[in-house]
Amino acid sequence: MAEGADGEESGCDVQTFDVIVLGAGAAGMMAAIRAGRRGRRVVVLDHARAPGEKIRISGGGRCNFTNIHAGPKNYLSANPHFARSALARYTPQDFLALVEAHGIAWHEKTLGQLFCDTSAKDIITMLLKEMKASGVVLKLGVTVDAVSNGAGGFVVETSEGRMTTESLVVATGGKSIPKMGATGFAYRIAAQFGLEMVEPRPGLVPLTLDPAMLEELAPMAGVAVDAEVRHGKTGFREAVLVTHRGLSGPSILQISSYWREGDEIAVRVLPEIDLADVLKAAKRDNGRQAVQTVLAQHLPKRLAQYFAEKHRLERPLADTADKALDALARQMSDWRIKPAGSEGYRTAEVTLGGVDTAGLDQKTMAAKSVPGLYFIGECVDVTGWLGGYNFQWAWASGHAAGENA
Ligand code: FDA
């Protein structure tokens, strides 16, 4: 048990715990549940007025709470093997078993993505019930002013007074969506205790375009199309959405985590068809059709018009050389776009980078150089793809720390 040595000496009213968890998000609540189940005296502190706010808004209000295919390959990290251990010891099936034990109805939407049938709030309620059953104390609206450590453990100075603990679990997330209370606080604690950082960056974020390109694409704002989007060797095939600021949609959000400023992305429109063959066959069958008409059989009309006009292919197919059709098909299967930037933390679903995994034990999430200090969830340099992978990391890393803290 931790002793509140400083507080006892000075006669202050010190609250003593075995485990203090900073952050009542997905990772923090899971860690608290597991530690509480082990008989540890646990308190979770959060500056927000409600727990699990990101869970509440996730997955369009239905929380894409895991992905049944989640494995290390679905995560970005300077050490791609780091997540393996925690992910293997707390799997999507483990979380699903918990969801089912609470009678929460769920469904698979696509690509292994599991969602609540009714509301993301069901997941928060489930976690709160589990915390209560594990004897965890939850304190909301509490600010953490300072953290220090000494022989007896950690001292946490809060707006509710001094608290001491043997184990301190940092689960305060990344910098994404500052409007919702994201602070980057975990990075400050990591720096204070001498841990290295991997530069944080917005991830799963819409990409912006320069004014000329925006003007060119403006008539297509709101248009979505199935496409494969590539950056180097990495590619994702889902929808791309043209917006008033640039490009969004699942394919773009996925690739944004790999993209770097100044790089191009390559968009393959209509990845499942050989467009050159389709256009030439249409020319043979009915040469009076316009290119745009054929494209519009496979694409939203405004996009079909855009490509036809951009290539000045406005005459009937019969009057259009095969070479020109080949060039159009080539361009549409390798449409190079150089984003100007991203929408940044304001809309990013996650923060890439964070506490360098080199300083953490992959089995327990404990800092190798500071006994009793743990980092879990989004603040760690492990970032999942879109599709339930980030919550699975939060559950798995939270579970790993909770079993040890
Ligand atoms: P999280 O950010 O959830 O929790 C951190 C907690 O710490 C918060 O409660 C915060 O208030 C608190 N905190 C921060 N600073 C503090 C301080 N200084 N003092 C005290 N408390 C502090 N993922 C997924 O898998 N499926 C999905 O459907 C979605 N959908 C989605 C939608 C949107 C709009 C966003 C922004 C994100 C998603 N995500 C997602 C990503 C997912 O929400 C994210 O990866 C997890 O919430 C991370 O969990 P953590 O517990 O690590 O941090």
Coordinates of C-alpha atoms and ligand atoms in Angstrom, one line a residue:
M1 CA 0.0 0.0 0.0
A2 CA 1.2 3.5 -0.7
E3 CA 1.9 5.8 2.2
G4 CA 1.1 9.4 2.0
A5 CA 4.3 10.3 3.9
D6 CA 4.5 14.0 3.1
G7 CA 0.9 14.6 3.9
E8 CA 0.9 12.7 7.2
E9 CA 4.0 14.6 8.4
S10 CA 2.4 18.0 7.6
G11 CA -1.0 16.9 9.0
C12 CA -2.8 17.6 5.7
D13 CA -5.8 15.6 4.7
V14 CA -4.1 13.2 2.3
Q15 CA -6.0 10.7 0.4
T16 CA -4.1 7.5 -0.1
F17 CA -4.7 5.0 -3.0
D18 CA -2.8 2.0 -4.5
V19 CA -3.5 3.2 -8.0
I20 CA -4.4 6.6 -9.3
V21 CA -5.5 6.7 -12.9
L22 CA -5.4 10.1 -14.7
G23 CA -8.1 10.2 -17.4
A24 CA -11.5 8.6 -17.4
G25 CA -11.5 7.7 -21.1
A26 CA -11.5 4.2 -22.6
A27 CA -8.0 3.2 -21.6
G28 CA -8.2 4.7 -18.1
M29 CA -11.5 3.1 -17.2
M30 CA -10.4 -0.3 -18.4
A31 CA -7.2 0.0 -16.4
A32 CA -9.1 1.0 -13.3
I33 CA -11.6 -1.9 -13.7
R34 CA -8.8 -4.5 -13.9
A35 CA -6.8 -3.0 -11.0
G36 CA -9.9 -2.8 -8.9
R37 CA -10.7 -6.5 -9.6
R38 CA -7.3 -7.3 -8.2
G39 CA -8.3 -5.7 -4.9
R40 CA -6.3 -2.5 -5.4
R41 CA -7.7 0.8 -4.1
V42 CA -8.2 2.8 -7.2
V43 CA -9.2 6.3 -8.0
V44 CA -9.8 7.7 -11.5
L45 CA -9.4 11.5 -11.9
D46 CA -10.6 13.5 -14.8
H47 CA -10.9 17.2 -15.4
A48 CA -14.0 16.7 -17.5
R49 CA -17.6 16.8 -16.1
A50 CA -18.4 13.4 -17.7
P51 CA -16.4 10.2 -18.2
G52 CA -15.7 8.7 -21.7
E53 CA -16.7 11.8 -23.7
K54 CA -14.9 10.5 -26.8
I55 CA -16.7 7.1 -26.5
R56 CA -20.0 9.0 -26.4
I57 CA -19.3 10.8 -29.7
S58 CA -17.5 7.9 -31.4
G59 CA -18.7 6.0 -34.4
G60 CA -21.4 8.6 -35.2
G61 CA -22.9 8.0 -31.6
R62 CA -22.8 4.2 -31.9
C63 CA -19.2 3.6 -30.9
N64 CA -17.2 1.4 -33.2
F65 CA -15.9 -0.3 -30.1
T66 CA -13.5 -2.9 -31.6
N67 CA -12.5 -4.5 -34.8
I68 CA -12.5 -8.3 -34.9
H69 CA -9.4 -8.3 -37.2
A70 CA -7.3 -6.1 -34.9
G71 CA -3.6 -7.1 -34.9
P72 CA -0.2 -5.3 -34.8
K73 CA -0.4 -4.7 -38.6
N74 CA -3.3 -2.3 -38.1
Y75 CA -1.2 0.1 -35.9
L76 CA 1.4 2.8 -36.6
S77 CA 4.3 3.1 -34.2
A78 CA 8.0 3.7 -34.3
N79 CA 8.2 0.1 -33.0
P80 CA 5.6 -1.9 -35.0
H81 CA 6.0 -4.9 -32.6
F82 CA 5.3 -3.1 -29.4
A83 CA 1.5 -3.5 -29.4
R84 CA 1.7 -7.3 -30.1
S85 CA 1.8 -8.4 -26.5
A86 CA -1.1 -6.3 -25.1
L87 CA -3.3 -6.9 -28.1
A88 CA -2.7 -10.7 -27.8
R89 CA -3.6 -10.7 -24.1
Y90 CA -6.8 -8.7 -24.4
T91 CA -8.4 -9.5 -27.7
P92 CA -11.5 -8.1 -29.5
Q93 CA -13.3 -11.3 -28.5
D94 CA -12.5 -10.5 -24.8
F95 CA -14.1 -7.1 -25.1
L96 CA -17.0 -8.5 -27.1
A97 CA -17.6 -11.0 -24.3
L98 CA -17.8 -8.1 -21.8
V99 CA -20.3 -6.2 -24.1
E100 CA -22.4 -9.4 -24.4
A101 CA -22.3 -10.0 -20.7
H102 CA -23.9 -6.6 -20.3
G103 CA -26.6 -7.4 -22.8
I104 CA -25.5 -4.7 -25.2
A105 CA -26.8 -5.4 -28.7
W106 CA -24.2 -5.0 -31.5
H107 CA -23.6 -5.6 -35.2
E108 CA -20.7 -5.8 -37.6
K109 CA -21.0 -2.9 -40.1
T110 CA -18.2 -3.7 -42.5
L111 CA -14.5 -4.8 -42.5
G112 CA -14.8 -6.3 -39.0
Q113 CA -16.0 -3.1 -37.4
L114 CA -18.3 -3.7 -34.5
F115 CA -20.8 -1.1 -33.4
C116 CA -23.5 -0.8 -30.7
D117 CA -27.0 -1.2 -32.2
T118 CA -28.4 1.6 -30.0
S119 CA -26.0 4.0 -28.5
A120 CA -22.3 4.6 -27.6
K121 CA -23.7 5.5 -24.1
D122 CA -24.2 1.8 -23.5
I123 CA -20.4 1.3 -23.5
I124 CA -19.9 4.1 -21.0
T125 CA -22.7 2.7 -18.8
M126 CA -21.0 -0.7 -19.0
L127 CA -17.6 0.7 -18.0
L128 CA -19.1 2.7 -15.1
K129 CA -21.0 -0.4 -13.8
E130 CA -17.8 -2.5 -14.0
M131 CA -15.8 0.3 -12.2
K132 CA -18.4 0.3 -9.4
A133 CA -18.4 -3.5 -9.1
S134 CA -14.6 -3.3 -8.8
G135 CA -14.7 -0.7 -6.1
V136 CA -13.2 2.1 -8.2
V137 CA -13.7 5.7 -7.1
L138 CA -14.4 8.1 -9.9
K139 CA -13.7 11.8 -9.4
L140 CA -14.8 14.2 -12.1
G141 CA -14.1 17.9 -12.6
V142 CA -10.7 17.5 -10.8
T143 CA -7.7 19.3 -12.1
V144 CA -4.2 17.8 -11.6
D145 CA -1.8 20.5 -10.7
A146 CA 1.5 18.6 -10.1
V147 CA 2.9 15.1 -9.9
S148 CA 6.0 14.1 -8.1
N149 CA 7.5 10.9 -6.8
G150 CA 9.6 9.8 -3.9
A151 CA 10.4 6.7 -1.9
G152 CA 6.8 5.9 -1.0
G153 CA 5.3 6.4 -4.5
F154 CA 3.7 9.3 -6.2
V155 CA 2.2 12.5 -4.9
V156 CA -0.5 14.0 -7.0
E157 CA -1.6 17.6 -6.2
T158 CA -5.2 18.1 -7.3
S159 CA -8.0 20.6 -7.0
E160 CA -9.4 18.1 -4.4
G161 CA -6.2 18.1 -2.4
R162 CA -3.1 15.9 -2.2
M163 CA -3.3 12.3 -3.1
T164 CA -0.6 9.6 -2.8
T165 CA -0.3 6.3 -4.6
E166 CA 2.0 3.5 -5.3
S167 CA 1.1 3.3 -9.0
L168 CA 0.3 6.2 -11.3
V169 CA -1.4 5.3 -14.6
V170 CA -1.4 8.2 -17.2
A171 CA -4.4 7.8 -19.6
T172 CA -5.1 11.4 -20.6
G173 CA -5.1 10.7 -24.3
G174 CA -3.6 12.8 -27.1
K175 CA -4.1 16.3 -28.4
S176 CA -7.0 15.6 -30.8
I177 CA -10.2 17.7 -30.4
P178 CA -9.0 20.3 -27.8
K179 CA -12.6 21.5 -27.6
M180 CA -13.4 18.2 -25.8
G181 CA -10.7 18.7 -23.2
A182 CA -7.7 17.1 -24.9
T183 CA -4.5 18.6 -23.5
G184 CA -1.4 16.7 -24.3
F185 CA -1.0 16.5 -20.5
A186 CA 0.5 13.0 -20.7
Y187 CA 3.4 14.3 -22.8
R188 CA 4.3 16.8 -20.0
I189 CA 4.3 14.0 -17.4
A190 CA 6.4 11.9 -19.7
A191 CA 8.9 14.7 -20.2
Q192 CA 9.0 15.4 -16.5
F193 CA 10.0 11.8 -15.8
G194 CA 12.6 11.8 -18.6
L195 CA 10.8 9.6 -21.1
E196 CA 11.4 10.2 -24.8
M197 CA 8.7 11.3 -27.2
V198 CA 7.8 10.6 -30.8
E199 CA 6.7 13.9 -32.2
P200 CA 2.8 14.0 -32.0
R201 CA 0.9 14.7 -35.2
P202 CA -2.8 14.8 -36.1
G203 CA -4.0 11.4 -37.5
L204 CA -7.2 10.2 -39.2
V205 CA -7.8 13.7 -40.3
P206 CA -9.3 15.3 -43.4
L207 CA -6.6 16.7 -45.8
T208 CA -6.8 20.3 -47.2
L209 CA -6.1 21.5 -50.7
D210 CA -4.5 24.7 -52.1
P211 CA -6.9 27.4 -53.3
A212 CA -6.4 26.5 -57.0
M213 CA -7.3 22.9 -56.5
L214 CA -10.1 23.7 -54.1
E215 CA -11.6 26.0 -56.8
E216 CA -11.2 23.2 -59.4
L217 CA -13.0 20.7 -57.1
A218 CA -15.6 23.1 -55.7
P219 CA -18.4 21.9 -58.0
M220 CA -18.0 18.4 -56.5
A221 CA -18.2 19.3 -52.8
G222 CA -20.4 16.7 -51.2
V223 CA -19.6 14.0 -53.8
A224 CA -18.3 10.6 -52.5
V225 CA -16.7 7.9 -54.6
D226 CA -15.3 4.5 -53.9
A227 CA -11.5 4.7 -54.5
E228 CA -8.2 3.3 -53.6
V229 CA -5.9 5.9 -52.0
R230 CA -2.2 5.3 -51.8
H231 CA 0.8 6.8 -50.1
G232 CA 3.9 4.9 -51.1
K233 CA 3.3 1.2 -50.5
T234 CA 0.3 1.8 -48.2
G235 CA -3.2 1.9 -49.7
F236 CA -6.8 1.9 -48.5
R237 CA -9.9 1.3 -50.5
E238 CA -13.0 2.9 -49.1
A239 CA -14.9 6.1 -49.9
V240 CA -13.3 9.5 -50.7
L241 CA -15.4 12.6 -50.0
V242 CA -14.8 16.0 -51.6
T243 CA -15.5 18.7 -49.0
H244 CA -15.4 22.5 -49.0
R245 CA -11.9 22.4 -47.5
G246 CA -10.4 19.5 -49.3
L247 CA -10.7 15.7 -49.1
S248 CA -12.2 13.5 -46.4
G249 CA -14.0 10.1 -46.2
P250 CA -12.5 6.9 -44.8
S251 CA -9.8 6.3 -47.5
I252 CA -8.5 9.8 -46.9
L253 CA -8.6 9.6 -43.1
Q254 CA -6.7 6.3 -43.3
I255 CA -4.0 7.6 -45.6
S256 CA -3.7 10.9 -43.6
S257 CA -1.9 8.9 -40.9
Y258 CA 0.8 7.9 -43.3
W259 CA 1.0 11.2 -45.3
R260 CA 3.6 13.9 -44.6
E261 CA 3.6 17.6 -45.5
G262 CA 4.8 18.0 -49.1
D263 CA 4.0 14.4 -50.2
E264 CA 1.5 13.4 -52.9
I265 CA -1.2 10.9 -52.6
A266 CA -2.4 8.7 -55.5
V267 CA -6.1 8.1 -55.9
R268 CA -7.4 5.3 -58.1
V269 CA -10.9 6.0 -59.0
L270 CA -13.0 2.9 -59.9
P271 CA -10.4 0.4 -58.7
E272 CA -12.4 -2.7 -59.7
I273 CA -12.7 -2.0 -63.4
D274 CA -10.3 -1.6 -66.3
L275 CA -11.5 1.8 -67.4
A276 CA -9.6 1.8 -70.7
D277 CA -11.4 -1.4 -71.7
V278 CA -14.7 -0.1 -70.6
L279 CA -14.4 3.1 -72.6
K280 CA -13.2 1.3 -75.8
A281 CA -16.0 -1.3 -75.6
A282 CA -18.5 1.6 -75.2
K283 CA -16.9 3.2 -78.3
R284 CA -17.4 0.0 -80.3
D285 CA -21.0 -0.5 -79.1
N286 CA -22.3 3.0 -79.4
G287 CA -19.8 5.6 -80.7
R288 CA -22.3 8.4 -80.5
Q289 CA -22.2 8.4 -76.6
A290 CA -20.1 11.1 -74.9
V291 CA -17.2 10.0 -72.7
Q292 CA -19.0 11.6 -69.8
T293 CA -22.1 9.5 -70.3
V294 CA -20.1 6.3 -70.0
L295 CA -18.2 7.5 -67.0
A296 CA -21.5 8.5 -65.3
Q297 CA -22.6 4.8 -65.5
H298 CA -19.9 4.1 -62.9
L299 CA -19.3 7.4 -61.1
P300 CA -21.4 10.3 -59.6
K301 CA -22.4 12.6 -62.5
R302 CA -20.5 15.6 -61.3
L303 CA -17.3 13.6 -61.1
A304 CA -17.8 12.1 -64.6
Q305 CA -18.2 15.6 -65.9
Y306 CA -15.1 16.8 -64.1
F307 CA -12.9 14.2 -65.6
A308 CA -14.3 14.5 -69.1
E309 CA -13.9 18.3 -69.1
K310 CA -10.4 18.2 -67.5
H311 CA -9.3 16.0 -70.4
R312 CA -11.2 18.0 -73.0
L313 CA -13.1 14.8 -74.0
E314 CA -16.4 16.4 -74.8
R315 CA -16.9 15.0 -78.2
P316 CA -18.6 11.6 -79.0
L317 CA -16.6 8.5 -78.3
A318 CA -16.4 7.8 -82.1
D319 CA -14.4 11.1 -82.6
T320 CA -12.1 10.4 -79.6
A321 CA -8.8 8.6 -80.3
D322 CA -8.1 5.4 -78.3
K323 CA -4.9 7.1 -77.1
A324 CA -6.9 9.8 -75.5
L325 CA -9.1 7.2 -73.7
D326 CA -6.0 5.4 -72.5
A327 CA -4.6 8.7 -71.1
L328 CA -7.9 9.4 -69.3
A329 CA -8.0 5.9 -67.8
R330 CA -4.4 6.2 -66.7
Q331 CA -5.0 9.5 -65.0
M332 CA -8.1 8.2 -63.2
S333 CA -6.2 5.2 -61.9
D334 CA -3.3 7.2 -60.7
W335 CA -4.7 10.7 -59.9
R336 CA -1.9 12.5 -58.1
I337 CA -3.0 15.1 -55.6
K338 CA -0.7 17.1 -53.3
P339 CA -2.6 18.1 -50.2
A340 CA -1.7 21.5 -48.8
G341 CA -2.1 20.3 -45.2
S342 CA -4.5 18.7 -42.8
E343 CA -7.4 20.1 -40.7
G344 CA -5.1 19.5 -37.7
Y345 CA -6.1 18.6 -34.1
R346 CA -9.4 20.4 -34.4
T347 CA -10.9 17.5 -36.3
A348 CA -8.3 14.7 -36.1
E349 CA -9.8 11.5 -34.6
V350 CA -6.4 10.6 -33.1
T351 CA -2.9 11.8 -32.3
L352 CA -0.1 9.9 -33.9
G353 CA 3.2 9.7 -32.0
G354 CA 3.4 10.3 -28.3
V355 CA 5.3 8.6 -25.5
D356 CA 8.1 6.6 -27.1
T357 CA 7.4 2.8 -26.6
A358 CA 11.2 2.3 -26.2
G359 CA 10.8 3.6 -22.7
L360 CA 7.8 1.3 -21.9
D361 CA 7.5 -2.4 -21.0
Q362 CA 5.3 -3.9 -23.6
K363 CA 3.7 -6.4 -21.2
T364 CA 2.7 -4.0 -18.5
M365 CA 2.9 -0.5 -20.1
A366 CA 5.1 0.6 -17.2
A367 CA 7.9 3.1 -17.7
K368 CA 11.1 1.1 -17.6
S369 CA 13.0 3.9 -15.8
V370 CA 10.3 4.9 -13.3
P371 CA 8.8 2.1 -11.2
G372 CA 5.0 2.4 -10.8
L373 CA 4.5 4.9 -13.6
Y374 CA 2.3 3.6 -16.6
F375 CA 1.2 5.2 -19.9
I376 CA -1.7 3.7 -21.8
G377 CA -4.1 4.5 -24.7
E378 CA -3.7 7.3 -27.2
C379 CA -0.9 9.1 -25.4
V380 CA 1.4 6.2 -26.3
D381 CA 3.1 6.1 -29.7
V382 CA 0.7 3.4 -31.0
T383 CA -2.1 4.6 -33.3
G384 CA -4.7 2.4 -35.0
W385 CA -6.3 2.6 -38.4
L386 CA -9.9 3.9 -38.6
G387 CA -12.4 1.1 -37.8
G388 CA -12.4 0.3 -34.1
Y389 CA -8.7 -0.3 -33.8
N390 CA -8.0 2.7 -31.5
F391 CA -10.5 1.6 -28.9
Q392 CA -9.1 -1.9 -29.1
W393 CA -5.7 -0.5 -28.3
A394 CA -7.2 1.5 -25.4
W395 CA -8.9 -1.6 -23.9
A396 CA -5.8 -3.8 -24.4
S397 CA -3.2 -1.3 -23.1
G398 CA -5.5 -0.4 -20.2
H399 CA -6.0 -4.1 -19.4
A400 CA -2.2 -4.7 -19.5
A401 CA -1.5 -1.8 -17.0
G402 CA -4.5 -2.7 -14.8
E403 CA -3.2 -6.2 -14.4
N404 CA 0.1 -4.9 -13.1
A405 CA -0.4 -1.4 -11.5
Ligands
FDA1 P1 -9.4 9.7 -24.3 O1 -9.1 10.9 -25.0 O2 -10.6 8.9 -24.7 O3 -9.5 10.0 -22.7 C1 -8.6 10.8 -22.1 C2 -9.3 11.4 -20.8 O4 -8.4 12.1 -20.1 C3 -10.5 12.3 -21.2 O5 -11.6 11.9 -20.4 C4 -10.0 13.7 -20.8 O6 -11.0 14.5 -20.3 C5 -9.0 13.4 -19.7 N1 -7.9 14.4 -19.5 C6 -7.2 14.9 -20.5 N2 -6.3 15.8 -20.0 C7 -6.5 15.8 -18.6 C8 -5.9 16.5 -17.5 N3 -4.9 17.4 -17.7 N4 -6.4 16.2 -16.3 C9 -7.4 15.3 -16.1 N5 -8.0 14.6 -17.1 C10 -7.5 14.9 -18.3 N6 -11.9 5.0 -32.1 C11 -12.4 3.8 -32.4 O7 -11.8 2.8 -32.2 N7 -13.7 3.7 -32.9 C12 -14.4 4.8 -33.1 O8 -15.6 4.7 -33.5 C13 -13.9 6.1 -32.9 N8 -14.5 7.2 -33.2 C14 -14.0 8.5 -32.9 C15 -14.7 9.6 -33.2 C16 -14.2 10.9 -32.9 C17 -14.9 12.1 -33.3 C18 -12.9 11.0 -32.3 C19 -12.3 12.3 -31.9 C20 -12.2 9.8 -32.0 C21 -12.7 8.5 -32.3 N9 -12.0 7.4 -32.0 C22 -12.6 6.1 -32.3 C23 -10.7 7.4 -31.4 C24 -10.9 7.1 -29.9 O9 -11.9 7.9 -29.4 C25 -9.6 7.3 -29.1 O10 -8.5 6.6 -29.7 C26 -9.8 6.8 -27.6 O11 -10.8 7.6 -27.1 C27 -8.5 7.0 -26.8 O12 -8.8 6.6 -25.5 P2 -7.9 7.2 -24.3 O13 -8.6 6.7 -23.1 O14 -6.5 6.9 -24.5 O15 -8.1 8.8 -24.4

